[in-house]
mmCIF file of C-alpha atoms in Angstrom:
data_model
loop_
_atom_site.group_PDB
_atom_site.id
_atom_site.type_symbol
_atom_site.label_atom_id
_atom_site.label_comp_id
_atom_site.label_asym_id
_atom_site.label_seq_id
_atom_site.Cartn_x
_atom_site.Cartn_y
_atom_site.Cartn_z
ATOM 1 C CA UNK A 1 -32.147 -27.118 36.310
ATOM 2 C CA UNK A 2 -34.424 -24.350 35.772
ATOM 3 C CA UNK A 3 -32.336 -21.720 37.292
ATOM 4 C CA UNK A 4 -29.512 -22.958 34.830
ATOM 5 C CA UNK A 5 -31.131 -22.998 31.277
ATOM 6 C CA UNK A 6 -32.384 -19.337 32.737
ATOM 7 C CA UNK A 7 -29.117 -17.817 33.316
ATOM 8 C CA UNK A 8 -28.102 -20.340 29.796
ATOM 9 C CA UNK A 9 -30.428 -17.767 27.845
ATOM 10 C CA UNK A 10 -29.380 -14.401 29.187
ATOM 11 C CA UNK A 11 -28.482 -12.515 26.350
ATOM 12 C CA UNK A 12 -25.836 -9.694 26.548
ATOM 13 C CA UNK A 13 -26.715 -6.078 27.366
ATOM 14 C CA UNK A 14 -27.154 -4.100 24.092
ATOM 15 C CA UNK A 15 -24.189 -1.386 23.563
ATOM 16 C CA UNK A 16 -25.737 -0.545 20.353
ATOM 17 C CA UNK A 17 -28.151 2.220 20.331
ATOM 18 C CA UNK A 18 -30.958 3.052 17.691
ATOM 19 C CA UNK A 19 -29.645 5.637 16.787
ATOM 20 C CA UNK A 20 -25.940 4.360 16.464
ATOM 21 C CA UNK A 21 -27.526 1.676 14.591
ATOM 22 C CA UNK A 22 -28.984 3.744 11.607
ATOM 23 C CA UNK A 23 -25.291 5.248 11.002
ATOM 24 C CA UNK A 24 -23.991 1.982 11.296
ATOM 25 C CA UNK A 25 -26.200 1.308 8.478
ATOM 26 C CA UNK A 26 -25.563 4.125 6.419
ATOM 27 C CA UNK A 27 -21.621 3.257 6.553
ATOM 28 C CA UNK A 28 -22.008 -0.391 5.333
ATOM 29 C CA UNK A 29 -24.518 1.042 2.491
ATOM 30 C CA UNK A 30 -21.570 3.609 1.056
ATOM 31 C CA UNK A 31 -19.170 2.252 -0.572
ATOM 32 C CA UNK A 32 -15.391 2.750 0.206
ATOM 33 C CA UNK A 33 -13.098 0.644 -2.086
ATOM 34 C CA UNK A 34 -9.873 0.415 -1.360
ATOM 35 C CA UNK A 35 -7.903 3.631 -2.265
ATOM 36 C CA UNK A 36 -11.063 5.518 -3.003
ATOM 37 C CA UNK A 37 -12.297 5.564 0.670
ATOM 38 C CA UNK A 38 -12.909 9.351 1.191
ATOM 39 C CA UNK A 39 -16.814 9.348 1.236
ATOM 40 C CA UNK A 40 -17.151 6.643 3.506
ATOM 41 C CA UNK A 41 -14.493 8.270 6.024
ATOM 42 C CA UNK A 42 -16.421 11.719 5.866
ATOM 43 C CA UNK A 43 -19.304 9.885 7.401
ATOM 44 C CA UNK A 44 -17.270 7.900 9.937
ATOM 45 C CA UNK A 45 -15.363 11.447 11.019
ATOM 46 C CA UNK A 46 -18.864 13.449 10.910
ATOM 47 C CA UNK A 47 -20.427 10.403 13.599
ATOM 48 C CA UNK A 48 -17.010 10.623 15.363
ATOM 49 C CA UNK A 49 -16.934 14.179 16.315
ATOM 50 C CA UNK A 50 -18.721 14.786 18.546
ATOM 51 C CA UNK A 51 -16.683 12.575 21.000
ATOM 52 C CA UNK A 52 -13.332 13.308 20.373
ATOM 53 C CA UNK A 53 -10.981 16.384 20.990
ATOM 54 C CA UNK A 54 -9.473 16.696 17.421
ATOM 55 C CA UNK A 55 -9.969 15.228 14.071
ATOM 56 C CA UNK A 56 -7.176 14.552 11.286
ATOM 57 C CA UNK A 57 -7.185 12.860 7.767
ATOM 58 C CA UNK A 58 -3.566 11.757 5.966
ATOM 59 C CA UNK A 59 -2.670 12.316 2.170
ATOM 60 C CA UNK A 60 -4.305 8.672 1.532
ATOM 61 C CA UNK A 61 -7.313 9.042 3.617
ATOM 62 C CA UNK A 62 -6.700 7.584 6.765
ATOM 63 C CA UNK A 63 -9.338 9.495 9.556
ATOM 64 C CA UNK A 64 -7.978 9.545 12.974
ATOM 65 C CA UNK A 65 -10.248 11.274 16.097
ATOM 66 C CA UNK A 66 -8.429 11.834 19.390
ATOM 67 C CA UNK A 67 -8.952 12.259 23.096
ATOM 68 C CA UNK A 68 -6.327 14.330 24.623
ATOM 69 C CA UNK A 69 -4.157 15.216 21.767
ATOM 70 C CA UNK A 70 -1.371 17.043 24.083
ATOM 71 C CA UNK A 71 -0.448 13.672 26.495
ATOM 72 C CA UNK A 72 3.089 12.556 25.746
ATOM 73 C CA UNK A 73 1.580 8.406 26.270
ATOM 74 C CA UNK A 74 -0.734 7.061 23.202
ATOM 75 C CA UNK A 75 -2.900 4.518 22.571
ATOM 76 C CA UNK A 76 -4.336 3.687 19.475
ATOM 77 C CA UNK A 77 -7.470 1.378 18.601
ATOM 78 C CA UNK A 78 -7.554 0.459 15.063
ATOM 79 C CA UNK A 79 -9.903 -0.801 12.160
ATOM 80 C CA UNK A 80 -9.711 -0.442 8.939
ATOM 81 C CA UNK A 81 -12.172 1.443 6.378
ATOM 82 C CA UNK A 82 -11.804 -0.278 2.814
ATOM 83 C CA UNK A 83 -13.471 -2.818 0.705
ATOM 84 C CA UNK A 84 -12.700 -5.320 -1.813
ATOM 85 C CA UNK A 85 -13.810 -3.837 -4.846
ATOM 86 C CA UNK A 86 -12.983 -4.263 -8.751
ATOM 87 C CA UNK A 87 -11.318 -1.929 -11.415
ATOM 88 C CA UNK A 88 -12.093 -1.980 -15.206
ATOM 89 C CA UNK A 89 -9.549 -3.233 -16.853
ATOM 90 C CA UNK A 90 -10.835 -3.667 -20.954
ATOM 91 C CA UNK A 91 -13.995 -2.733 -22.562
ATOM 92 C CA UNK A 92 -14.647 -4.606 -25.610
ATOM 93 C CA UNK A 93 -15.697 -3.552 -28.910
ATOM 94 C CA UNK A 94 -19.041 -4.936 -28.419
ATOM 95 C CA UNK A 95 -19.068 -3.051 -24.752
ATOM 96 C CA UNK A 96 -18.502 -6.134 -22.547
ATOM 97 C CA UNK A 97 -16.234 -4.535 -19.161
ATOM 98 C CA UNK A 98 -13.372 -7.249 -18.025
ATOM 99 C CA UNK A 99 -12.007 -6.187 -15.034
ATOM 100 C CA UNK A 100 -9.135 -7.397 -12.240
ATOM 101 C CA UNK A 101 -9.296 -7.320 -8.755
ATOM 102 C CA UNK A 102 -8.749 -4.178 -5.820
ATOM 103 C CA UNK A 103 -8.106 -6.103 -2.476
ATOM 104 C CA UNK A 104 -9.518 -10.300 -2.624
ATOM 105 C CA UNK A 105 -12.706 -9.909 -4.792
ATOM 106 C CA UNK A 106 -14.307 -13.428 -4.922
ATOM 107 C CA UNK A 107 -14.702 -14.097 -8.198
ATOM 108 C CA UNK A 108 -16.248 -17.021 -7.711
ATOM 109 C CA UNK A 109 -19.368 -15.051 -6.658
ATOM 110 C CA UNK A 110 -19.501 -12.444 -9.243
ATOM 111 C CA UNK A 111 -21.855 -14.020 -11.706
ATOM 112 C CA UNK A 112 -25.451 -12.213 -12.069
ATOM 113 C CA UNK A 113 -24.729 -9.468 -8.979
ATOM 114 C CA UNK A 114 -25.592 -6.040 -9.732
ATOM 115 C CA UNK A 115 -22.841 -3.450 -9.261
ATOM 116 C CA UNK A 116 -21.765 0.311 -9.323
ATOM 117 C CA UNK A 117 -19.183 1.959 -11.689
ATOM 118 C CA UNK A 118 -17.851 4.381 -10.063
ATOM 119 C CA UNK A 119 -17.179 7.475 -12.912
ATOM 120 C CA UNK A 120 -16.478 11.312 -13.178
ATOM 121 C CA UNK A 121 -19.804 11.619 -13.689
ATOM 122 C CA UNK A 122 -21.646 9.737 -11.163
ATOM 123 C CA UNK A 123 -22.521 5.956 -11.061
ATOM 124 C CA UNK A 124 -22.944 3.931 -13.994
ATOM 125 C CA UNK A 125 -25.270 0.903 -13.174
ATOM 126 C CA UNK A 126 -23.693 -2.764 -14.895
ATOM 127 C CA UNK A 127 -24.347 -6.246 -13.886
ATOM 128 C CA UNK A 128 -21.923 -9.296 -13.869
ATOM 129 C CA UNK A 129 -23.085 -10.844 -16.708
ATOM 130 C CA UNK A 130 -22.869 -15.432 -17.501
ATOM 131 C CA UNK A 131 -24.216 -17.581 -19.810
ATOM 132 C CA UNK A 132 -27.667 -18.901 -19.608
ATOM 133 C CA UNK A 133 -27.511 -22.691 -17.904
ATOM 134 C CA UNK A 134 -29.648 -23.627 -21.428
ATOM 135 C CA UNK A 135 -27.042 -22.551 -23.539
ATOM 136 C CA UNK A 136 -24.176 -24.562 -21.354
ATOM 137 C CA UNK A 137 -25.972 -27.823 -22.219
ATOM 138 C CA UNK A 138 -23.972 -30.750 -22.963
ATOM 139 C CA UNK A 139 -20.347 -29.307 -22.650
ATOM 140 C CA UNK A 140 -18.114 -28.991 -20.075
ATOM 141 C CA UNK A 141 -18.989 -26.745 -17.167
ATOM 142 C CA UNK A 142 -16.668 -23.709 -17.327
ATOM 143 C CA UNK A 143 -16.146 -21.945 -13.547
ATOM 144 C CA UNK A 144 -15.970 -18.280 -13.129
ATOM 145 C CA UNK A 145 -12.536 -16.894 -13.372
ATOM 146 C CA UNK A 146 -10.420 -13.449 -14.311
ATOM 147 C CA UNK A 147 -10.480 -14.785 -17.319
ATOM 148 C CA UNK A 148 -14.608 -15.062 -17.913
ATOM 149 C CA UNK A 149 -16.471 -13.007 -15.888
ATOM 150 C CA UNK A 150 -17.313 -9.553 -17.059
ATOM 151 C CA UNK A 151 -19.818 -6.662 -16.858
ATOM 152 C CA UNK A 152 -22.943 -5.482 -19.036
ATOM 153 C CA UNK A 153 -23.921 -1.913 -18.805
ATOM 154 C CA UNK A 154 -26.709 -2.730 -21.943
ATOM 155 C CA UNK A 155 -24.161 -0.373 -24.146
ATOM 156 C CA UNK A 156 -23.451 -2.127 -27.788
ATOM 157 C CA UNK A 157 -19.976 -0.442 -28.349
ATOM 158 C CA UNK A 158 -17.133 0.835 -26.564
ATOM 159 C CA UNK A 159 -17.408 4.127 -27.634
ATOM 160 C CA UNK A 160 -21.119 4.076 -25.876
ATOM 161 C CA UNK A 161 -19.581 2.517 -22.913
ATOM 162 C CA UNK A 162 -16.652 5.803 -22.553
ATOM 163 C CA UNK A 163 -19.810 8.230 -23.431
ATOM 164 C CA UNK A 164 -20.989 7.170 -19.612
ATOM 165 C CA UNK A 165 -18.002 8.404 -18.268
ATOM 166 C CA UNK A 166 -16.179 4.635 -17.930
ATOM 167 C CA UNK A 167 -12.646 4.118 -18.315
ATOM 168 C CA UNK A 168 -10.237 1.673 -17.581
ATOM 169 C CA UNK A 169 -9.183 2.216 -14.092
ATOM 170 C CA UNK A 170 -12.737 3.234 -12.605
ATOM 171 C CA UNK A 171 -13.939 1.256 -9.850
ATOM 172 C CA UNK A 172 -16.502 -1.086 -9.582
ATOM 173 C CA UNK A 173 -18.751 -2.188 -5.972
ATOM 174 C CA UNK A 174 -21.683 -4.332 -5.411
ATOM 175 C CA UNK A 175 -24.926 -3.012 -4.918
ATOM 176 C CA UNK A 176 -25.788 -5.128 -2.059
ATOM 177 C CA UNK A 177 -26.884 -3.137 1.399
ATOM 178 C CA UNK A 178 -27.335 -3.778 4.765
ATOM 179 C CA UNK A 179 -29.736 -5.670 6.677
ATOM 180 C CA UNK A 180 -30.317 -7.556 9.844
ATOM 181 C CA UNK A 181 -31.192 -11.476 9.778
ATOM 182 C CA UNK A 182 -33.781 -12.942 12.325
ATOM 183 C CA UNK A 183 -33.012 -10.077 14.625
ATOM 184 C CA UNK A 184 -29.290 -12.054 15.737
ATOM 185 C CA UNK A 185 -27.410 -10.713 12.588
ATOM 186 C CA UNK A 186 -26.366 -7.875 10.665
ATOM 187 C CA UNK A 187 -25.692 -8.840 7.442
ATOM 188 C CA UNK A 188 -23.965 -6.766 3.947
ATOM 189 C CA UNK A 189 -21.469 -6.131 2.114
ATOM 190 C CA UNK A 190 -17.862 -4.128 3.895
ATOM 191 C CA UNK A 191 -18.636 -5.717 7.318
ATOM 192 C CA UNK A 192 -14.964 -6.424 6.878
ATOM 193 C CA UNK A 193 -13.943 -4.158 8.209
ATOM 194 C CA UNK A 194 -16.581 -1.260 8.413
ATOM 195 C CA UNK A 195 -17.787 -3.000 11.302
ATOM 196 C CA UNK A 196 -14.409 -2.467 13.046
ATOM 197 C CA UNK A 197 -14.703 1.614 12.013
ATOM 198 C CA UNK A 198 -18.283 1.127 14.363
ATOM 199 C CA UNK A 199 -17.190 -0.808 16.812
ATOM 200 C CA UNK A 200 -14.019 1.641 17.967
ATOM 201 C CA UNK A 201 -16.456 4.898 17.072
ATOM 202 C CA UNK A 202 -18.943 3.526 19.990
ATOM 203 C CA UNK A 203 -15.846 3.329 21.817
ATOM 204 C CA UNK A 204 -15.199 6.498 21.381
ATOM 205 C CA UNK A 205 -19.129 7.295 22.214
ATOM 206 C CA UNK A 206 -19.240 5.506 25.323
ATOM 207 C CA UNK A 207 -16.095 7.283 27.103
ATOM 208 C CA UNK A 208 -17.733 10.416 26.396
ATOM 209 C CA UNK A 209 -21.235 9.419 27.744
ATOM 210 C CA UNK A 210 -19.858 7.899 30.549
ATOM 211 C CA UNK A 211 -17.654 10.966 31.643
ATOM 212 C CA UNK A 212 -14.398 8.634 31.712
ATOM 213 C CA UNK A 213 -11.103 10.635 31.537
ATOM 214 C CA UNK A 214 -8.047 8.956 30.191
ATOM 215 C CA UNK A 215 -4.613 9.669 31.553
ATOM 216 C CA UNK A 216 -3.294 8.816 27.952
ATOM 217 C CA UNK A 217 -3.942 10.155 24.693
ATOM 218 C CA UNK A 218 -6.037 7.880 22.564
ATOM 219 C CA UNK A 219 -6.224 8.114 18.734
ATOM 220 C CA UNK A 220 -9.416 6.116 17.117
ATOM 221 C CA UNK A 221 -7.812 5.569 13.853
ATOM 222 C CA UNK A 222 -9.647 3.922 10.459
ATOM 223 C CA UNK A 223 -6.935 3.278 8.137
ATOM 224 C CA UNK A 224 -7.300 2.786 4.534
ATOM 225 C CA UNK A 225 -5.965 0.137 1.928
ATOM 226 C CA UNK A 226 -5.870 -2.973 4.134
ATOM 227 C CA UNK A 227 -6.390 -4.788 1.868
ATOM 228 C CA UNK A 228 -4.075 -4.767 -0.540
ATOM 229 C CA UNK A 229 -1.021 -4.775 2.075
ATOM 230 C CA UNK A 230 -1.684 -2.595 5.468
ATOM 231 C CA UNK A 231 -0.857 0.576 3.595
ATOM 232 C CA UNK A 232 -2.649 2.428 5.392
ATOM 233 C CA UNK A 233 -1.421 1.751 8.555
ATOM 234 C CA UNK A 234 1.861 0.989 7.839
ATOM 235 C CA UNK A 235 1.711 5.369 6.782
ATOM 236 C CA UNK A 236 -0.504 5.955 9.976
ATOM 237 C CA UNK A 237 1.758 4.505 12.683
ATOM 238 C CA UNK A 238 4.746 6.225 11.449
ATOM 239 C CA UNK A 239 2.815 9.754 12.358
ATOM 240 C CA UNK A 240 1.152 8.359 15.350
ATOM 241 C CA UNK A 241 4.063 7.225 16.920
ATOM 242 C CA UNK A 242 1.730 4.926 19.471
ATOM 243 C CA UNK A 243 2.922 3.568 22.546
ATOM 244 C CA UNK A 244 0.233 0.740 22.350
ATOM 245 C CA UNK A 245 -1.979 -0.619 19.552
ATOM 246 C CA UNK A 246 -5.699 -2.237 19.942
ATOM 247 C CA UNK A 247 -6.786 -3.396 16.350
ATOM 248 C CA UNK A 248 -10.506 -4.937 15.941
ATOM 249 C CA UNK A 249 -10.695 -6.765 12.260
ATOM 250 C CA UNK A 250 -12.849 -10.219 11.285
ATOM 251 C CA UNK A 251 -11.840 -13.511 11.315
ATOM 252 C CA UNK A 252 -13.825 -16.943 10.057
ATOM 253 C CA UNK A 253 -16.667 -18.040 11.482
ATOM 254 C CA UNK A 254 -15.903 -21.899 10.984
ATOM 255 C CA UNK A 255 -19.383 -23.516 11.661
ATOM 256 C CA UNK A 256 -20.623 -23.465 7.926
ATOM 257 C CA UNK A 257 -19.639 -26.072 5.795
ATOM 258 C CA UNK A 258 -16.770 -26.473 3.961
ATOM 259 C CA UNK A 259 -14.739 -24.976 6.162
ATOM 260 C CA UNK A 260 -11.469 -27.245 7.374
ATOM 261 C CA UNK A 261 -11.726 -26.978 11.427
ATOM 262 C CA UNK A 262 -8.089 -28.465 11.732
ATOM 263 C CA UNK A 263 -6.494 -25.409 9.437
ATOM 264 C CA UNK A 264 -9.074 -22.738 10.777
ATOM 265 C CA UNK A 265 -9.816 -23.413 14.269
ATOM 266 C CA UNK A 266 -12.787 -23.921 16.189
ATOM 267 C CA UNK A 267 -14.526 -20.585 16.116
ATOM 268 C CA UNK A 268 -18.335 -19.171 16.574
ATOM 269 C CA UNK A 269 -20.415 -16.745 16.182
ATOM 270 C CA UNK A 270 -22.329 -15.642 18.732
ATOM 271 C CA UNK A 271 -19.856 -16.760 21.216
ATOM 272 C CA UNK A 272 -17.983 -13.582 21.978
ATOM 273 C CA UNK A 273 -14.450 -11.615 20.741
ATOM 274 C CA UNK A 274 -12.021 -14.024 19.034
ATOM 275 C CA UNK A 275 -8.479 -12.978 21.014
ATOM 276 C CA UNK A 276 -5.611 -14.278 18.589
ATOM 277 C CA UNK A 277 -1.965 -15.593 19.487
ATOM 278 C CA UNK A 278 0.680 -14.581 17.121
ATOM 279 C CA UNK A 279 4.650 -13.088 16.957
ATOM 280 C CA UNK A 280 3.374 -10.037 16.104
ATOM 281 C CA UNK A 281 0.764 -9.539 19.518
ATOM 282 C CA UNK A 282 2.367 -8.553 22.111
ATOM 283 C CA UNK A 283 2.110 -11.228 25.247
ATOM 284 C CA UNK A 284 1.654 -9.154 28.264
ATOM 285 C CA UNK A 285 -0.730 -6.578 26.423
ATOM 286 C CA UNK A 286 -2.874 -9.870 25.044
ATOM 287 C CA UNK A 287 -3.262 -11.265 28.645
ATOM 288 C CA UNK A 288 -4.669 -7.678 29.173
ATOM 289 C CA UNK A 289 -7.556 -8.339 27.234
ATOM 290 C CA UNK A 290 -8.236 -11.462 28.646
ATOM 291 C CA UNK A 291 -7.556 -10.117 32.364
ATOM 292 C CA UNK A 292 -10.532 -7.435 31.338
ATOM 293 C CA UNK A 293 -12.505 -10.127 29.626
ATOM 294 C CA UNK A 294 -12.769 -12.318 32.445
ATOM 295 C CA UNK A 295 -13.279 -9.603 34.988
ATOM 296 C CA UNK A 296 -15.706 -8.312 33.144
ATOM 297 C CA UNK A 297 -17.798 -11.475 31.860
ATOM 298 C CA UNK A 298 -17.509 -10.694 28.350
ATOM 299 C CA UNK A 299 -17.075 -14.168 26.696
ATOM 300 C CA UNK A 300 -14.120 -14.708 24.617
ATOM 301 C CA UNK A 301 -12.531 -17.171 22.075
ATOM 302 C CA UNK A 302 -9.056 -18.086 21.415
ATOM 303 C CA UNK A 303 -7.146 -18.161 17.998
ATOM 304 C CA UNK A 304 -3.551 -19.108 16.967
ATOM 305 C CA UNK A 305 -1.797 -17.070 13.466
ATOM 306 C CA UNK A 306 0.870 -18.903 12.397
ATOM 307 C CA UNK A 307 3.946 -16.386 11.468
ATOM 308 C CA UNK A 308 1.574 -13.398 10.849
ATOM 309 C CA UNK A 309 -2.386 -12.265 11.497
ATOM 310 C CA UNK A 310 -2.404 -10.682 8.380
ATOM 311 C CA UNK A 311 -4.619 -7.827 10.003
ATOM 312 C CA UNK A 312 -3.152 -4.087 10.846
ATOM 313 C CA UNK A 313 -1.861 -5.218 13.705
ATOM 314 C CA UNK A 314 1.437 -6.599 11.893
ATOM 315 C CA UNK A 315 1.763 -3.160 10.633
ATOM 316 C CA UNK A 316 1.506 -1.476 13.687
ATOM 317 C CA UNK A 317 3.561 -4.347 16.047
ATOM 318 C CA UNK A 318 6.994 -3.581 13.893
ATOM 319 C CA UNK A 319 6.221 0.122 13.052
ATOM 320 C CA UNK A 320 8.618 2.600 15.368
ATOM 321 C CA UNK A 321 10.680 0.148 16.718
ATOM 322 C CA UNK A 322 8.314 -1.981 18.008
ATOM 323 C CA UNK A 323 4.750 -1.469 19.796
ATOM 324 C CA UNK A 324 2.899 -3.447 21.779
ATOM 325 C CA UNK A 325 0.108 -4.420 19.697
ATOM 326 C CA UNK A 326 -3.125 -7.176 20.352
ATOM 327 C CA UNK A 327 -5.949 -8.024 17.962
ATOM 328 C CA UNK A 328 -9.383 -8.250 19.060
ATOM 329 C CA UNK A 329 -11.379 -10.040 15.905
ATOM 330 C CA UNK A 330 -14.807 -10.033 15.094
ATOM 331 C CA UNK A 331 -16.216 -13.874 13.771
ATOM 332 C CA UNK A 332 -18.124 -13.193 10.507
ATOM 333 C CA UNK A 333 -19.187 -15.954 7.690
ATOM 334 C CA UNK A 334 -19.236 -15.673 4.405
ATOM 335 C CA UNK A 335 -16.201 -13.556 4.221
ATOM 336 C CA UNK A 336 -15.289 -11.296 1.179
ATOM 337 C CA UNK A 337 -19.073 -12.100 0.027
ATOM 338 C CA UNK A 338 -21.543 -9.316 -0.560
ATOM 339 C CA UNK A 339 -23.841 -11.413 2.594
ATOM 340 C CA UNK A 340 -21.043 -10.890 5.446
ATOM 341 C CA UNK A 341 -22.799 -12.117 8.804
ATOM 342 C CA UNK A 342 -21.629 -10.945 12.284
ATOM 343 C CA UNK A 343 -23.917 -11.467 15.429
ATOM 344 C CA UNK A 344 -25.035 -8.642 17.313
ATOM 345 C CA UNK A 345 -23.852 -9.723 20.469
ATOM 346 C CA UNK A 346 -20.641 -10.240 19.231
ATOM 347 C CA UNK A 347 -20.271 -6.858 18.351
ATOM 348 C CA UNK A 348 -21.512 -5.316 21.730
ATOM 349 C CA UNK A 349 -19.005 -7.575 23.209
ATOM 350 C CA UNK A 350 -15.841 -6.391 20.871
ATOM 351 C CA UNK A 351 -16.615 -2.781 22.137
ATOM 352 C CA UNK A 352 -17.205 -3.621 25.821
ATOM 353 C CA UNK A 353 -13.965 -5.084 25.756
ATOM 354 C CA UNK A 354 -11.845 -2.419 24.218
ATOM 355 C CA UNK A 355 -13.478 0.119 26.223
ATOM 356 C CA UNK A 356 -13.126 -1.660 29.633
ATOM 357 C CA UNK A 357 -9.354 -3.064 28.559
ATOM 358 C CA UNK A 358 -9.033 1.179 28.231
ATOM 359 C CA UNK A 359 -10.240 1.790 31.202
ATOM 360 C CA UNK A 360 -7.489 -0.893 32.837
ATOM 361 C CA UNK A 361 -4.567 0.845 31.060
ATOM 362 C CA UNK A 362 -2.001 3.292 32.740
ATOM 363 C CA UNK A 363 0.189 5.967 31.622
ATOM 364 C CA UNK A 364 2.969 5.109 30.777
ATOM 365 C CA UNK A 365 2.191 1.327 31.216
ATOM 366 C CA UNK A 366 5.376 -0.630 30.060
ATOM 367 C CA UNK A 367 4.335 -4.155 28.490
ATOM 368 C CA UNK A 368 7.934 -5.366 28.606
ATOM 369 C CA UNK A 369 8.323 -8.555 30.605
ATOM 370 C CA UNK A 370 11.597 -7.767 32.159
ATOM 371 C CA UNK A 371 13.685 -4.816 31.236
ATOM 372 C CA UNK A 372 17.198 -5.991 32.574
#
C-alpha cells in the first residue's frame, strides 16, 4: 500500500525551464488582441529563433519558425496568438467609453476591472465603471450587458477623452498579469491561447537541445485572429501547404461549478492532454497521439466535438484539399476570464507529447486508411 500511494504522488518531470518560464511570463503580460497581435508575435519570434532554421511573418501577422525549410514533406504544429479584447465604440458627451466586443469578451465580468486603451499615442489607463450597490437599493437588479457596461478614463467631455489620443475603433485589454497559484497553476489573462504559442516554442527548444533531426520540414506556426473565425489560419495553411497539422488550443476544465458535465464532458486539470474526437481530426493521425501517449506514459483525456472543434484545426483539416489534422487541448478554467488557470503539469505534458508524437512521424507518412 505504501509502494502505491508513492508511485500515486509522482509528479511529472518538469519540461519547463526557469528561464523559459520568465518569457512565458512576459508573453501572457503583453497584450495581443485580436488583429493587433504584432508586439506579442515579435516576442514569440525573438524566443523562437534561436531554434529554428528560418523565420516568416504574413500580411496579418501570423509568425511561422521552421526546421528544414527545403524538405518537400511538412508538418505543422499550431496555436494561436490572439486575445479577446474590446474596441471603443461611442464616447459620450460627458466622456463615458461604450464599447463592443473583438473575439468573446465576457461581459459579464467587465464591471470594476482596470484596462488599457490602446492609442497612437501610447496607453490610456480607463476602468470598467458600475453603479455603487447603495445606489441600486430597492429596484430591480440590472446585469451587465453591451448595453450598460462602459469605461471611465476620469475625462468630463468627449473632446478631453479624443485629446488622449482615443477614438472609436481603438482597442481596449485588461490589465491583469500573470502569476502562478500554490505553485500547481499558472494563472492570467491570454492563456487561451498564448499558452499554446509556449507550449509548441519549447517544442521547438527541445528538438534543438536534444540534437533530434527531422526527416520532414516542420513549421511552428502562431496564427492570428482565432477568435473571431480561424482567420488566421485559414490564410496560413493556404501558404503552408502542410502535409499534416498538430494544433494545441484550451478546452474546459469541467470540475468548477456550474458547469453541465453531460454537455461538456468529464474533464480535469491536472490530469494530462485532453485528445478530442471530431469530423474534422483525422482518425489514423489521432490514434498517433495516443500510440505516443501511451508509449510514452504521458496521461491523457478523451473529448468528443460534435460537428466541429471550433479550434484551428477545422481550418487547417479542409484547407488544400484536405490534411490530416489532430488537436491536442490544454484544460483551463475560467475561460475567456482575465484569471485563466492551467496546471503546470498539464502543460509539460502537451509538449512532451507533440514532441515525442514528432519524433514517431515519417516522411512522407500517408494517414489514409486504405488508398484503393
Amino acid at each position: 500500500m505504501a509502494e502505491k500511494n508513492k508511485k500515486k504522488e509522482q509528479k511529472t518531470t518538469a519540461v519547463v525551464t526557469k528561464d523559459s518560464l520568465s518569457f512565458f511570463e512576459k508573453y501572457i503580460n503583453n497584450a495581443s488582441p485580436t488583429g493587433f497581435e504584432w508586439d506579442g508575435q515579435r516576442l514569440w519570434l525573438d524566443y523562437l529563433k534561436p531554434y529554428v532554421d528560418d523565420t516568416f511573418v504574413d500580411n496579418y501577422g501570423t509568425a511561422v519558425g521552421v526546421i528544414n525549410p527545403k524538405a518537400a514533406y511538412k508538418v505543422v504544429i499550431e496555436a494561436h496568438a490572439d486575445e479577446i479584447s474590446w474596441f471603443v465604440n461611442y464616447i459620450t458627451k460627458d466622456g463615458l467609453i461604450y464599447v463592443v466586443r473583438n473575439g468573446g469578451s465576457d461581459h459579464q465580468i467587465a464591471p470594476s476591472k482596470r484596462v488599457n486603451i490602446h492609442t497612437e499615442k501610447g496607453i490610456v489607463k480607463a476602468v470598467f465603471g458600475w453603479p455603487a450597490i447603495h445606489t441600486r437599493s430597492g429596484e430591480k437588479e440590472e446585469n451587465p450587458s453591451l448595453k450598460n457596461i462602459f469605461l471611465d478614463c476620469g475625462c468630463s467631455s468627449k473632446e478631453e477623452v479624443e485629446e488622449l489620443g482615443v477614438h472609436v475603433g481603438c482597442v481596449i485589454t485588461y490589465e491583469d498579469t500573470f502569476s502562478i497559484l500554490n505553485d500547481r497553476y499558472y494563472v492570467g489573462r491570454a492563456l487561451d491561447n498564448r499558452a499554446g504559442g509556449f507550449m509548441i516554442a519549447e517544442v521547438a527548444r527541445l528538438l534543438k537541445e536534444n540534437k533530434k533531426k527531422l526527416p520532414f520540414g516542420l513549421y511552428i506556426v502562431n496564427s492570428v485572429q482565432e477568435e473571431i473565425g480561424l482567420r488566421g489560419a485559414e490564410m496560413i495553411a493556404e501558404r503552408i501547404k502542410p502535409n499534416v497539422a498538430i494544433v494545441t488550443d484550451v478546452t474546459h476544465d469541467t470540475q468548477t461549478p456550474m458547469i453541465n458535465k453531460i454537455t461538456q464532458g468529464d474533464l480535469f486539470s491536472g490530469k494530462g492532454p485532453v485528445l478530442s474526437y471530431a469530423p474534422a481530426v483525422q482518425v489514423n493521425l489521432n490514434k498517433l497521439l495516443v500510440k505516443v501517449a501511451e508509449q510514452n506514459n504521458i496521461p491523457f483525456q478523451r473529448q468528443a466535438c460534435s460537428r466541429y472543434t471550433g479550434t484551428d484545426t477545422d481550418a487547417f483539416a479542409y484547407s488544400n484539399g484536405g490534411v490530416p489534422s489532430a488537436l491536442i487541448s490544454l484544460p483551463l478554467r475560467y475561460m475567456h476570464t482575465t484569471v485563466e488557470m492551467v496546471h503546470k503539469e498539464d502543460v509539460d505534458n502537451v509538449i512532451r507529447l507533440i514532441y515525442q508524437t514528432l519524433l514517431n512521424i515519417e516522411d512522407g507518412q500517408d494517414f489514409r486508411t486504405f488508398t484503393k
